[in-house]
XYZ file of C-alpha atoms in Angstrom:
744
model
C -54.661 -8.471 -59.596
C -53.937 -10.681 -62.643
C -50.392 -11.965 -62.981
C -50.220 -10.603 -66.522
C -51.937 -7.190 -66.225
C -51.357 -4.030 -64.230
C -54.163 -2.613 -62.076
C -54.369 0.966 -60.870
C -53.076 0.992 -57.284
C -51.566 3.654 -55.078
C -47.814 3.161 -54.874
C -44.893 5.162 -53.543
C -41.784 3.221 -54.611
C -40.105 3.333 -58.041
C -40.629 0.302 -60.282
C -38.190 -2.598 -60.295
C -36.028 -3.286 -63.343
C -34.021 -6.182 -64.806
C -30.793 -5.374 -66.630
C -30.948 -8.488 -68.797
C -34.486 -7.572 -69.904
C -33.592 -4.170 -71.321
C -33.358 -5.651 -74.813
C -37.064 -6.456 -74.859
C -37.482 -9.050 -72.142
C -36.126 -12.333 -70.807
C -35.207 -15.002 -73.319
C -34.045 -18.604 -73.402
C -30.404 -17.910 -72.555
C -31.406 -15.623 -69.680
C -33.384 -18.375 -67.912
C -32.256 -21.785 -69.197
C -30.210 -22.601 -66.067
C -32.821 -22.803 -63.316
C -30.184 -22.769 -60.586
C -28.682 -19.459 -61.672
C -30.242 -16.136 -60.684
C -31.725 -13.108 -62.402
C -30.987 -9.825 -60.629
C -33.966 -7.571 -59.864
C -32.988 -3.960 -59.189
C -35.158 -2.215 -56.587
C -35.133 1.144 -54.850
C -33.925 3.611 -53.827
C -35.727 3.018 -50.528
C -35.438 6.349 -48.703
C -37.466 5.216 -45.667
C -35.809 1.841 -45.173
C -33.330 0.841 -42.480
C -31.045 -2.185 -42.151
C -32.977 -5.405 -41.397
C -36.159 -4.106 -43.031
C -37.265 -6.447 -45.819
C -38.154 -6.392 -49.495
C -40.511 -8.977 -51.005
C -40.213 -9.409 -54.779
C -43.395 -10.445 -56.609
C -43.365 -12.099 -60.030
C -46.653 -12.780 -61.822
C -48.526 -12.233 -58.565
C -46.446 -14.615 -56.442
C -43.763 -13.808 -53.898
C -40.482 -15.188 -55.245
C -37.876 -13.688 -52.891
C -37.749 -12.211 -49.390
C -34.642 -10.060 -48.964
C -33.312 -8.581 -45.718
C -32.012 -5.072 -46.389
C -28.376 -4.328 -45.483
C -26.562 -1.049 -44.936
C -24.616 -1.719 -48.138
C -27.921 -1.973 -50.038
C -29.055 1.396 -48.739
C -25.703 3.036 -49.537
C -26.036 1.917 -53.163
C -29.396 3.587 -53.656
C -30.952 1.164 -56.111
C -29.655 -2.344 -55.338
C -29.982 -5.847 -56.858
C -31.854 -8.838 -55.430
C -31.089 -12.301 -56.818
C -34.132 -14.395 -57.789
C -33.661 -17.978 -58.951
C -34.356 -18.421 -62.646
C -36.496 -21.428 -61.789
C -38.955 -19.245 -59.841
C -39.325 -16.957 -62.856
C -39.537 -19.762 -65.404
C -42.244 -21.575 -63.412
C -44.661 -18.746 -64.226
C -44.346 -19.523 -67.931
C -43.911 -17.263 -70.944
C -45.783 -14.056 -71.715
C -46.063 -10.573 -70.205
C -45.482 -10.869 -66.458
C -46.021 -8.274 -63.730
C -42.950 -7.469 -61.626
C -43.274 -5.521 -58.386
C -41.947 -5.417 -54.843
C -43.047 -4.435 -51.357
C -40.839 -2.850 -48.695
C -41.795 -3.840 -45.139
C -40.515 -1.580 -42.363
C -40.078 -3.986 -39.466
C -38.783 -1.340 -37.087
C -41.225 1.488 -37.714
C -44.118 -0.563 -38.991
C -45.962 -0.280 -42.253
C -45.050 -1.105 -45.818
C -44.842 0.477 -49.274
C -45.470 -0.988 -52.720
C -43.617 -0.266 -55.934
C -45.096 0.674 -59.254
C -45.661 -2.567 -61.176
C -43.949 -3.130 -64.514
C -44.569 -5.656 -67.298
C -41.667 -7.892 -68.343
C -41.964 -10.090 -71.413
C -40.731 -13.687 -71.135
C -40.170 -15.697 -74.310
C -38.069 -18.857 -74.193
C -38.756 -20.194 -77.676
C -35.750 -19.496 -79.893
C -36.342 -18.617 -83.564
C -34.931 -21.427 -85.664
C -34.960 -23.799 -82.695
C -32.006 -24.754 -80.507
C -28.779 -25.551 -82.333
C -28.780 -29.330 -82.951
C -24.982 -29.451 -83.253
C -23.271 -27.492 -80.421
C -19.904 -28.434 -81.900
C -20.509 -25.703 -84.517
C -21.548 -22.885 -82.160
C -21.738 -20.164 -84.834
C -23.983 -22.194 -87.165
C -27.535 -23.419 -86.560
C -28.067 -26.375 -88.872
C -31.839 -25.999 -88.449
C -31.575 -23.018 -90.816
C -31.225 -23.639 -94.538
C -28.642 -21.778 -96.598
C -30.115 -18.726 -98.313
C -30.959 -18.633 -101.998
C -29.315 -15.646 -103.733
C -30.584 -14.426 -107.080
C -28.913 -13.763 -109.401
C -25.821 -15.837 -108.616
C -23.325 -15.111 -110.153
C -24.070 -11.379 -109.902
C -23.239 -9.753 -113.272
C -21.378 -6.481 -113.633
C -24.567 -4.630 -114.657
C -26.851 -5.974 -111.905
C -29.140 -3.395 -110.303
C -30.217 -5.472 -107.296
C -29.803 -8.838 -105.594
C -32.406 -10.711 -103.523
C -31.612 -13.038 -100.615
C -34.402 -15.515 -99.821
C -34.721 -17.722 -96.712
C -37.495 -20.214 -95.910
C -39.612 -19.530 -92.843
C -37.794 -20.789 -89.753
C -38.855 -23.016 -86.860
C -40.737 -21.173 -84.056
C -41.720 -18.062 -86.052
C -43.274 -15.298 -83.939
C -44.604 -11.789 -84.341
C -41.778 -9.261 -84.352
C -39.066 -11.675 -85.516
C -36.473 -9.937 -87.694
C -34.387 -11.760 -90.284
C -30.832 -10.442 -90.569
C -28.810 -10.982 -93.745
C -25.017 -10.818 -93.400
C -23.443 -9.976 -96.771
C -19.681 -10.212 -96.427
C -20.129 -9.287 -92.753
C -22.376 -6.251 -93.349
C -25.853 -6.666 -91.864
C -29.171 -5.894 -93.571
C -32.598 -6.325 -91.983
C -35.941 -7.570 -93.237
C -39.160 -6.001 -91.918
C -40.511 -7.453 -88.674
C -42.529 -10.613 -89.162
C -46.317 -10.171 -89.257
C -49.241 -12.554 -89.579
C -50.138 -14.472 -91.605
C -46.588 -15.815 -91.706
C -45.119 -16.141 -95.222
C -43.495 -19.303 -96.546
C -40.242 -17.396 -97.108
C -38.684 -14.060 -96.120
C -36.451 -11.990 -98.386
C -34.137 -8.982 -98.336
C -33.328 -7.076 -101.537
C -30.056 -5.127 -101.822
C -29.377 -2.361 -104.317
C -26.243 -2.266 -106.450
C -24.911 0.582 -104.294
C -25.420 -1.439 -101.099
C -23.661 -4.435 -102.635
C -20.710 -2.347 -103.806
C -20.399 -0.874 -100.320
C -20.756 -4.225 -98.527
C -18.395 -6.264 -100.674
C -17.806 -7.782 -104.082
C -15.541 -10.533 -105.351
C -15.505 -14.121 -106.562
C -16.450 -15.681 -103.195
C -18.605 -13.360 -101.086
C -20.077 -15.170 -98.029
C -23.793 -14.599 -97.444
C -25.695 -15.954 -94.454
C -28.734 -15.098 -92.368
C -30.192 -15.429 -88.894
C -33.176 -14.284 -86.840
C -33.630 -12.390 -83.602
C -36.940 -12.025 -81.816
C -38.509 -9.353 -79.634
C -36.489 -10.390 -76.545
C -33.199 -10.806 -78.454
C -33.262 -14.598 -78.621
C -30.837 -15.306 -81.459
C -31.100 -18.203 -83.878
C -27.439 -18.344 -84.810
C -26.301 -18.119 -88.410
C -27.413 -20.341 -91.262
C -24.766 -22.178 -93.303
C -23.117 -19.746 -95.720
C -23.962 -19.312 -99.386
C -20.935 -18.275 -101.452
C -21.782 -15.705 -104.136
C -19.671 -14.660 -107.136
C -20.069 -10.865 -107.370
C -18.445 -8.901 -110.203
C -20.308 -5.654 -109.763
C -17.676 -3.088 -110.819
C -17.079 -0.708 -113.696
C -14.698 -2.532 -116.063
C -13.062 0.778 -116.976
C -11.616 1.350 -113.505
C -7.863 1.563 -112.915
C -5.860 -1.542 -111.985
C -6.414 -2.626 -108.373
C -3.782 -1.844 -105.718
C -1.629 -4.519 -104.086
C -1.838 -4.881 -100.300
C 0.889 -6.199 -97.993
C 3.355 -7.310 -100.689
C 4.064 -5.638 -104.028
C 4.788 -8.841 -105.947
C 2.606 -11.373 -104.084
C -0.334 -9.354 -102.760
C -2.118 -10.540 -99.656
C -5.501 -12.234 -99.912
C -6.262 -11.667 -96.217
C -4.989 -9.608 -93.285
C -3.762 -11.717 -90.366
C -3.566 -9.446 -87.317
C -1.166 -11.834 -85.580
C 1.271 -11.527 -88.513
C 0.699 -7.790 -88.898
C 1.460 -7.155 -85.240
C 1.972 -3.449 -84.550
C 3.108 -2.604 -88.095
C 1.145 -0.370 -90.437
C -0.533 -1.908 -93.484
C 1.409 -1.283 -96.722
C -0.463 -0.542 -99.984
C 1.196 -0.367 -103.421
C -0.505 1.458 -106.309
C 0.466 0.203 -109.807
C 1.461 2.024 -112.973
C -2.122 2.721 -113.990
C -3.195 3.537 -117.536
C -2.752 7.166 -118.534
C -0.500 8.088 -115.609
C 1.324 11.424 -115.976
C 3.876 13.193 -113.826
C 2.201 15.311 -111.182
C -0.879 13.103 -110.727
C -2.252 13.291 -107.194
C -2.998 9.769 -105.909
C -4.937 8.974 -102.729
C -5.463 5.530 -101.154
C -8.808 4.847 -99.481
C -9.947 2.090 -97.133
C -13.462 1.240 -96.043
C -13.847 -1.481 -93.449
C -16.883 -3.262 -92.102
C -16.538 -4.753 -88.636
C -18.416 -7.886 -87.659
C -21.196 -5.884 -85.992
C -21.725 -3.726 -89.068
C -19.761 -0.726 -87.770
C -17.727 1.022 -90.486
C -14.186 2.418 -90.319
C -12.682 4.537 -93.102
C -9.267 6.015 -93.882
C -8.091 8.391 -96.622
C -4.339 8.773 -97.050
C -2.545 12.042 -97.700
C -2.138 12.612 -101.445
C 1.133 11.549 -103.070
C 2.500 13.022 -106.291
C 3.303 10.704 -109.193
C 6.963 11.552 -110.093
C 6.747 10.112 -113.608
C 4.847 7.385 -115.504
C 6.063 3.809 -115.200
C 6.403 3.771 -111.426
C 3.994 2.920 -108.649
C 3.655 4.548 -105.246
C 3.847 3.123 -101.710
C 1.321 4.095 -99.021
C 0.759 3.040 -95.406
C -2.582 2.553 -93.670
C -2.444 2.983 -89.855
C -2.330 -0.248 -87.879
C -5.312 0.913 -85.824
C -7.504 0.868 -88.935
C -6.914 -2.857 -89.428
C -7.097 -3.656 -85.711
C -10.527 -2.016 -85.430
C -11.803 -4.457 -88.069
C -10.847 -7.698 -86.306
C -13.247 -10.337 -87.555
C -14.534 -8.104 -90.363
C -13.452 -7.069 -93.852
C -11.425 -4.240 -95.420
C -11.885 -2.713 -98.891
C -8.835 -0.951 -100.403
C -8.741 1.206 -103.562
C -7.214 4.460 -104.821
C -8.294 7.547 -106.723
C -6.483 9.895 -109.094
C -7.641 13.492 -108.767
C -9.003 15.205 -111.841
C -9.840 12.081 -113.868
C -13.324 11.521 -115.356
C -13.349 8.008 -113.862
C -10.979 8.529 -110.938
C -11.291 5.205 -109.106
C -9.426 1.917 -109.248
C -10.809 -1.568 -108.857
C -11.138 -2.561 -105.198
C -9.432 -5.248 -103.176
C -11.509 -6.902 -100.437
C -9.595 -8.590 -97.627
C -10.940 -10.486 -94.605
C -9.327 -9.391 -91.326
C -8.458 -12.507 -89.339
C -7.849 -12.844 -85.607
C -8.466 -10.406 -82.823
C -6.605 -7.392 -81.576
C -4.726 -8.882 -78.625
C -3.397 -6.408 -76.159
C -4.838 -3.288 -77.755
C -6.620 -2.209 -74.550
C -4.753 -0.858 -71.506
C -3.841 -3.332 -68.774
C -5.955 -3.489 -65.615
C -4.709 -1.666 -62.515
C -4.543 -3.516 -59.174
C -4.401 -1.112 -56.248
C -2.582 -3.570 -53.972
C 0.083 -4.714 -56.496
C 3.618 -3.324 -56.049
C 6.903 -2.843 -57.905
C 9.132 -5.347 -56.082
C 12.454 -4.605 -57.806
C 12.328 -0.859 -58.409
C 12.256 -1.040 -62.204
C 9.101 1.046 -62.470
C 6.842 -1.900 -63.333
C 4.229 -3.396 -61.015
C 5.100 -7.098 -60.751
C 4.048 -8.557 -57.366
C 0.935 -9.017 -55.235
C 0.905 -9.980 -51.550
C -2.320 -11.862 -50.673
C -2.143 -10.445 -47.146
C -2.509 -6.940 -48.611
C -5.263 -7.975 -51.014
C -8.303 -8.911 -48.966
C -9.851 -8.314 -51.463
C -7.821 -7.024 -54.415
C -9.289 -3.952 -56.136
C -8.909 -4.326 -59.912
C -9.766 -1.220 -61.950
C -10.612 -1.532 -65.642
C -10.824 1.517 -67.898
C -10.540 1.573 -71.670
C -11.285 3.969 -74.544
C -14.583 3.488 -76.318
C -16.367 2.070 -73.268
C -20.141 1.829 -73.734
C -22.933 1.070 -71.313
C -23.794 -2.656 -71.447
C -20.355 -3.698 -72.737
C -19.545 -7.135 -71.325
C -16.173 -7.247 -69.528
C -14.533 -10.504 -68.427
C -11.703 -10.157 -65.885
C -9.268 -13.066 -66.191
C -6.473 -14.351 -63.926
C -4.499 -17.098 -65.639
C -1.358 -18.706 -64.208
C 0.068 -21.493 -62.070
C 0.289 -22.394 -58.404
C 3.547 -23.152 -56.595
C 3.481 -26.814 -57.669
C 2.962 -25.947 -61.324
C -0.767 -26.731 -61.379
C -2.662 -24.467 -63.819
C -4.987 -22.004 -62.070
C -7.676 -20.003 -63.852
C -10.199 -17.500 -62.521
C -12.583 -15.249 -64.394
C -15.604 -13.123 -63.610
C -18.024 -11.266 -65.908
C -19.301 -7.755 -65.377
C -21.586 -5.603 -67.516
C -20.895 -1.890 -67.774
C -23.831 0.011 -66.269
C -22.359 3.506 -66.574
C -19.399 4.770 -68.594
C -16.828 5.099 -65.817
C -13.834 3.087 -64.587
C -15.018 -0.350 -63.447
C -13.684 -1.778 -60.171
C -13.873 -5.544 -59.680
C -13.150 -7.119 -56.287
C -11.199 -10.390 -56.273
C -11.300 -12.284 -52.985
C -8.199 -13.296 -51.068
C -9.300 -16.930 -51.357
C -9.047 -16.761 -55.151
C -5.646 -15.036 -54.989
C -4.241 -17.650 -52.578
C -4.775 -20.312 -55.249
C -1.824 -18.687 -57.087
C 0.386 -18.408 -53.943
C 4.124 -18.728 -54.706
C 3.198 -18.997 -58.366
C 2.275 -16.394 -60.924
C -0.765 -14.928 -62.679
C -1.351 -12.958 -65.860
C -4.172 -10.515 -65.145
C -6.088 -9.089 -68.093
C -9.615 -8.543 -69.353
C -11.654 -9.205 -72.461
C -14.367 -6.886 -73.791
C -17.317 -7.805 -75.989
C -18.620 -4.369 -76.996
C -22.273 -3.483 -76.705
C -24.275 -3.478 -79.917
C -27.238 -1.152 -80.223
C -28.926 -3.970 -82.124
C -29.179 -6.052 -78.975
C -27.308 -8.823 -77.209
C -27.930 -11.197 -80.096
C -25.452 -9.166 -82.094
C -23.141 -8.446 -79.173
C -22.506 -12.191 -78.917
C -21.202 -12.154 -82.493
C -18.777 -9.248 -82.080
C -15.033 -9.810 -82.132
C -13.757 -9.651 -78.554
C -10.899 -7.307 -77.662
C -8.274 -8.096 -75.051
C -6.177 -5.890 -72.830
C -2.456 -5.892 -72.301
C -1.590 -8.533 -69.696
C -0.292 -7.623 -66.245
C 2.115 -10.396 -65.106
C 2.294 -10.778 -61.321
C 4.194 -12.951 -58.874
C 1.931 -13.909 -55.961
C 4.114 -13.836 -52.825
C 3.910 -13.018 -49.139
C 5.989 -9.879 -48.490
C 8.909 -10.554 -46.141
C 9.357 -14.117 -47.343
C 12.446 -14.675 -49.470
C 11.442 -15.159 -53.089
C 11.577 -18.684 -54.533
C 14.721 -19.576 -56.442
C 14.635 -20.064 -60.233
C 13.011 -23.182 -61.631
C 15.204 -26.298 -62.160
C 15.431 -28.286 -65.403
C 15.540 -31.982 -66.330
C 17.923 -32.673 -69.223
C 15.983 -35.581 -70.701
C 12.522 -33.945 -70.667
C 11.253 -32.837 -74.093
C 8.044 -30.810 -74.442
C 6.928 -31.832 -70.969
C 7.502 -35.587 -71.434
C 10.181 -38.028 -70.264
C 10.593 -41.189 -72.343
C 9.630 -44.198 -70.143
C 12.594 -46.077 -71.654
C 15.129 -43.538 -70.340
C 17.866 -45.054 -68.152
C 18.078 -41.983 -65.934
C 16.872 -38.388 -65.567
C 19.182 -35.492 -64.677
C 17.828 -32.689 -62.449
C 19.818 -29.427 -62.445
C 19.549 -26.278 -60.374
C 20.466 -23.128 -62.340
C 23.016 -20.559 -61.208
C 20.611 -19.145 -58.635
C 21.139 -15.639 -57.178
C 23.811 -15.531 -54.474
C 25.142 -19.045 -55.067
C 28.253 -19.689 -52.961
C 30.636 -22.497 -52.119
C 29.297 -24.355 -49.089
C 25.603 -23.925 -49.963
C 23.521 -27.034 -49.272
C 21.153 -28.047 -52.110
C 18.315 -30.507 -51.478
C 16.743 -31.908 -54.643
C 13.162 -33.228 -54.553
C 11.353 -35.560 -56.985
C 7.640 -36.143 -56.248
C 6.177 -38.795 -58.527
C 2.715 -40.283 -58.817
C 3.910 -43.445 -57.012
C 7.249 -42.735 -55.307
C 9.415 -39.795 -54.210
C 13.130 -39.093 -54.015
C 15.336 -36.517 -52.219
C 19.095 -36.007 -52.263
C 21.379 -33.446 -50.563
C 24.585 -31.988 -52.084
C 27.194 -29.419 -51.059
C 28.204 -26.762 -53.588
C 31.942 -27.161 -54.238
C 32.168 -24.792 -57.224
C 29.947 -21.686 -57.273
C 29.911 -21.772 -61.093
C 28.625 -25.375 -61.303
C 25.718 -26.423 -59.059
C 25.840 -30.215 -58.615
C 23.060 -32.147 -60.456
C 20.985 -35.058 -59.181
C 20.044 -38.262 -61.005
C 16.826 -40.297 -60.835
C 17.549 -43.916 -61.679
C 15.737 -46.413 -63.878
C 13.732 -47.773 -60.933
C 12.193 -44.353 -60.173
C 11.275 -43.873 -63.847
C 9.655 -47.311 -64.048
C 7.657 -46.814 -60.838
C 6.194 -43.488 -62.015
C 5.624 -44.277 -65.694
C 2.259 -42.982 -66.853
C 2.100 -40.319 -64.138
C 3.264 -36.777 -63.430
C 6.449 -35.813 -61.582
C 7.058 -32.469 -59.830
C 10.695 -31.485 -59.246
C 12.216 -28.699 -57.162
C 15.177 -27.877 -54.956
C 15.862 -25.859 -51.826
C 19.028 -24.117 -50.675
C 20.471 -23.559 -47.211
C 22.861 -20.639 -47.582
C 26.310 -21.944 -46.486
C 24.435 -24.898 -45.013
C 22.558 -22.759 -42.459
C 18.756 -22.718 -41.968
C 16.291 -21.621 -43.223
C 16.070 -23.411 -46.556
C 14.900 -21.247 -49.471
C 12.642 -23.183 -51.878
C 12.740 -22.962 -55.656
C 10.000 -22.676 -58.223
C 8.705 -26.093 -59.271
C 8.707 -27.823 -62.655
C 6.439 -30.658 -63.745
C 6.608 -33.283 -66.476
C 4.981 -36.576 -67.399
C 6.691 -39.942 -67.873
C 5.012 -41.058 -71.088
C 5.417 -41.103 -74.862
C 4.611 -37.577 -76.039
C 3.770 -38.517 -79.609
C 1.196 -41.117 -78.595
C -1.594 -38.671 -77.818
C -3.530 -35.906 -79.454
C -5.497 -33.421 -77.367
C -9.065 -32.405 -78.122
C -11.402 -29.972 -76.387
C -14.751 -31.359 -75.311
C -18.015 -29.465 -75.226
C -18.263 -26.822 -72.474
C -21.416 -27.394 -70.440
C -21.473 -25.156 -67.382
C -22.327 -26.549 -63.949
C -23.894 -29.875 -62.992
C -26.474 -29.734 -60.213
C -28.603 -32.328 -58.434
C -31.788 -33.175 -60.350
C -30.208 -32.015 -63.607
C -28.811 -34.265 -66.345
C -25.824 -33.105 -68.350
C -24.286 -34.541 -71.498
C -20.899 -34.083 -73.132
C -19.704 -35.247 -76.530
C -16.761 -37.624 -76.670
C -14.605 -36.205 -79.462
C -12.655 -38.823 -81.412
C -11.876 -39.744 -84.974
C -14.673 -41.495 -86.845
C -13.010 -44.897 -86.884
C -13.974 -48.213 -85.341
C -12.681 -49.005 -81.871
C -11.234 -45.546 -81.245
C -10.410 -44.869 -77.606
C -10.798 -41.528 -75.839
C -9.589 -40.702 -72.353
C -10.713 -37.704 -70.356
C -7.397 -36.610 -68.882
C -8.547 -33.379 -67.281
C -11.982 -32.633 -65.868
C -11.901 -29.257 -64.155
C -14.439 -29.093 -61.370
C -15.132 -27.692 -57.940
C -16.094 -31.046 -56.422
C -13.500 -33.507 -55.056
C -15.853 -36.275 -56.138
C -15.155 -35.641 -59.804
C -12.110 -33.452 -60.369
C -9.163 -35.331 -61.816
C -10.859 -38.669 -62.491
C -10.110 -40.543 -65.702
C -13.048 -41.869 -67.671
C -12.172 -44.369 -70.405
C -14.721 -44.548 -73.201
C -14.521 -46.986 -76.106
C -16.238 -45.619 -79.172
C -17.338 -48.324 -81.591
C -20.217 -49.656 -83.625
C -21.902 -52.626 -81.977
C -23.887 -55.128 -83.986
C -26.260 -57.880 -82.869
C -24.241 -60.649 -81.302
C -21.280 -58.450 -80.363
C -19.913 -58.600 -76.832
C -21.135 -55.833 -74.483
C -18.993 -52.715 -74.487
C -17.249 -52.046 -71.160
C -16.113 -48.707 -69.751
C -14.300 -48.026 -66.484
C -14.566 -44.974 -64.234
C -11.699 -44.848 -61.719
C -12.646 -43.254 -58.415
C -10.589 -42.992 -55.174
C -11.928 -45.721 -52.898
C -12.451 -43.325 -50.001
C -15.180 -41.666 -52.054
C -17.054 -44.919 -52.639
C -19.050 -46.885 -50.069
C -21.059 -50.067 -50.504
C -24.794 -49.971 -49.922
C -26.824 -52.743 -48.339
C -27.712 -54.080 -51.773
C -24.059 -54.478 -52.692
C -24.156 -51.606 -55.164
C -21.728 -48.692 -54.802
C -22.862 -45.438 -53.248
C -21.532 -42.685 -55.503
C -22.240 -38.950 -55.764
C -23.229 -39.489 -59.396
C -23.797 -42.135 -62.047
C -22.154 -42.302 -65.449
C -24.212 -43.623 -68.329
C -23.408 -44.519 -71.894
C -26.063 -43.053 -74.145
C -26.785 -43.388 -77.842
C -30.428 -42.470 -77.929
C -31.479 -46.124 -78.333
C -32.226 -48.890 -75.887
C -29.618 -50.736 -73.882
C -28.896 -51.813 -70.345
C -26.258 -50.459 -68.009
C -24.679 -52.832 -65.483
C -22.482 -51.313 -62.773
C -19.859 -53.316 -60.916
C -17.426 -52.074 -58.294
C -14.025 -53.330 -57.176
C -13.410 -52.413 -53.504
C -11.480 -51.760 -51.337
C -8.664 -51.374 -53.831
C -7.493 -47.860 -54.539
C -8.574 -46.462 -56.818
C -11.934 -48.156 -57.030
C -13.051 -49.255 -60.464
C -16.675 -48.858 -61.502
C -17.408 -50.889 -64.640
C -20.233 -49.787 -66.920
C -21.403 -52.299 -69.511
C -23.385 -51.053 -72.440
C -25.498 -53.656 -74.247
C -26.982 -51.391 -76.926
C -26.527 -51.996 -80.617
C -25.585 -48.535 -81.787
C -22.500 -46.339 -81.857
C -21.816 -44.840 -78.440
C -20.963 -41.192 -78.929
C -22.168 -39.604 -75.689
C -21.549 -40.021 -72.010
C -24.110 -38.773 -69.527
C -23.415 -37.824 -65.914
C -26.558 -38.152 -63.791
C -26.263 -36.688 -60.257
C -28.060 -38.579 -57.511
C -31.112 -36.601 -56.435
C -30.550 -36.783 -52.680
C -26.804 -36.196 -52.738
C -25.677 -33.642 -50.146
C -23.244 -32.136 -52.624
C -24.581 -28.887 -54.077
C -22.466 -28.596 -57.198
C -20.744 -31.642 -58.597
C -18.427 -30.130 -61.176
C -17.907 -27.283 -63.574
C -17.421 -28.701 -67.056
C -15.857 -25.590 -68.524
C -12.734 -27.352 -69.741
C -12.639 -31.077 -70.395
C -9.398 -32.235 -71.980
C -9.322 -35.480 -73.919
C -6.675 -37.464 -75.699
C -7.258 -40.010 -78.418
């Protein structure tokens, strides 16, 4: 049987399916990471037993042999993970997907019905050349809008875009006019030089008018590959009847708002003031209307109860429910009013962008194992011993199949180290979603705390290309202490008088550590203070003489000097009346450094680094000569990389200049010397500018940390670093570059 056609065969099993292909097929973003997996759903297998097998076939080749478990059979239809690389190796086009169940215990096998899955990894418009602007694809030209400005008597407006890179049959251009989406017909051959969308006056009035209406466009293809948006064209639109009443004022009567900031609005209703319009008479019935367009094109309307005009010369005050504005996060809101019984009853409109996202408008998640530790009626504590795993239930109004839900745990461990965990799930059926969080993940927060919440990107019927653009909604956060039950709770966190915004001035003569008035403090308690610096440590024991004044401790100038440039973690423990056991406190951390000397930037998020795969990240600095950037935090799962500092000088080199030198500091225990005298490392770091140049590596051993020097002899600005894993390294995953912090 051909790998791209379906032959008539006798089968008994239902066809396989792929959730991520339900929008037309598998696209670039579904398959670009060869080491990730695509989940093939098979079954139900009514004749199968545990330890029978399923072989998945893609384009005529076996790509996965799966041993059936009891859990698989209990699910009915169940997923099988197939590496993206196995799917991608078969190329693009219509591919046959099928599977065979082999009954090892009873003998025999059954085949599924085959199904065609389209694979298309070419993205309309090409890949974004500038990832630093993730919403904009600079390969796309700004649209031409005619006429611009749009006069008050215009009957239509045309938006024209040149044909994009990688055009294909079925591509659809989408025009976003003030956030409202309009679609061109599907692309057919022969391909035109340009594609256009024409809007009527009524469509423009409904979508948005004003002096600076943003208009952009993008393209999605038959498998929902999305081009991203083109740079915006700003259009001056004055398409309104000049005889309309004066426009209302929104937010403030005297200084009306020009935008709605959801963070500033909070939970308050939106206030609208109608003016003393021309021809007002006592007894007029006035109604305020709102019409909002969310980012995905969904509309939300509100009509207020009528108010009676008491007498001419006065305006009226209305309120629009907070929920109306919240539903439009990332979209726009049109506000106007009408006067009943008038020949031309409407006012001019006010169009306001709705900024921000509705934080905390969804109900908090429920964790079955979490408890109310202090009897105040609020769940506030989780014991890892009772959560193996934790069952987190997510349920929210407006849930749709294929919504994307991200469960997030964000907090700190006992020593103050930030801990973050998140996992994505897609809603398959509209019912409460239960996510299992392993005990191992929970233990990372032990004796610390975690805020547990979730984020929802709602499903768009127009496909995942549009779902990516929707404004995310967040739930209320559930704050939890992570503690073992039966262990006395840690005492309150101490403070250091001289620390400001997390920094201690290196020139300080001393630092003062204070325990607070902890619960149950009594004369005779024994307090042990602890300072753990990057170079040295310090402990000191005191007796409590006055239960209203815990004695402080002082770190001297020598301790400050020794630990300058590093982090210090402070804590204390208490022996009640001097008797064991000692109860520890929460910890606090600070850095001995000049706070104002650095500015923090976020680097490009890249996902995981694997052997045989090169990964690049931009070094973000000001565009000045001889700037210096330092990666101060590199979050990763590998001990070979996590926490290392990479110093990168960014400069323009000219012929005759000295070679540029960078240093990568690595703990010496992770570096060994090969027979050739070169260091054996789990990865290599390269400077890269796209032009020629040589890289010379030197190593300084056995000092700790080791210093690997990288000399770049190119003659161009260095604005990238490249991490190249060694092919034969035994390490499976080197690091997760989800959050690289830099300071410049």
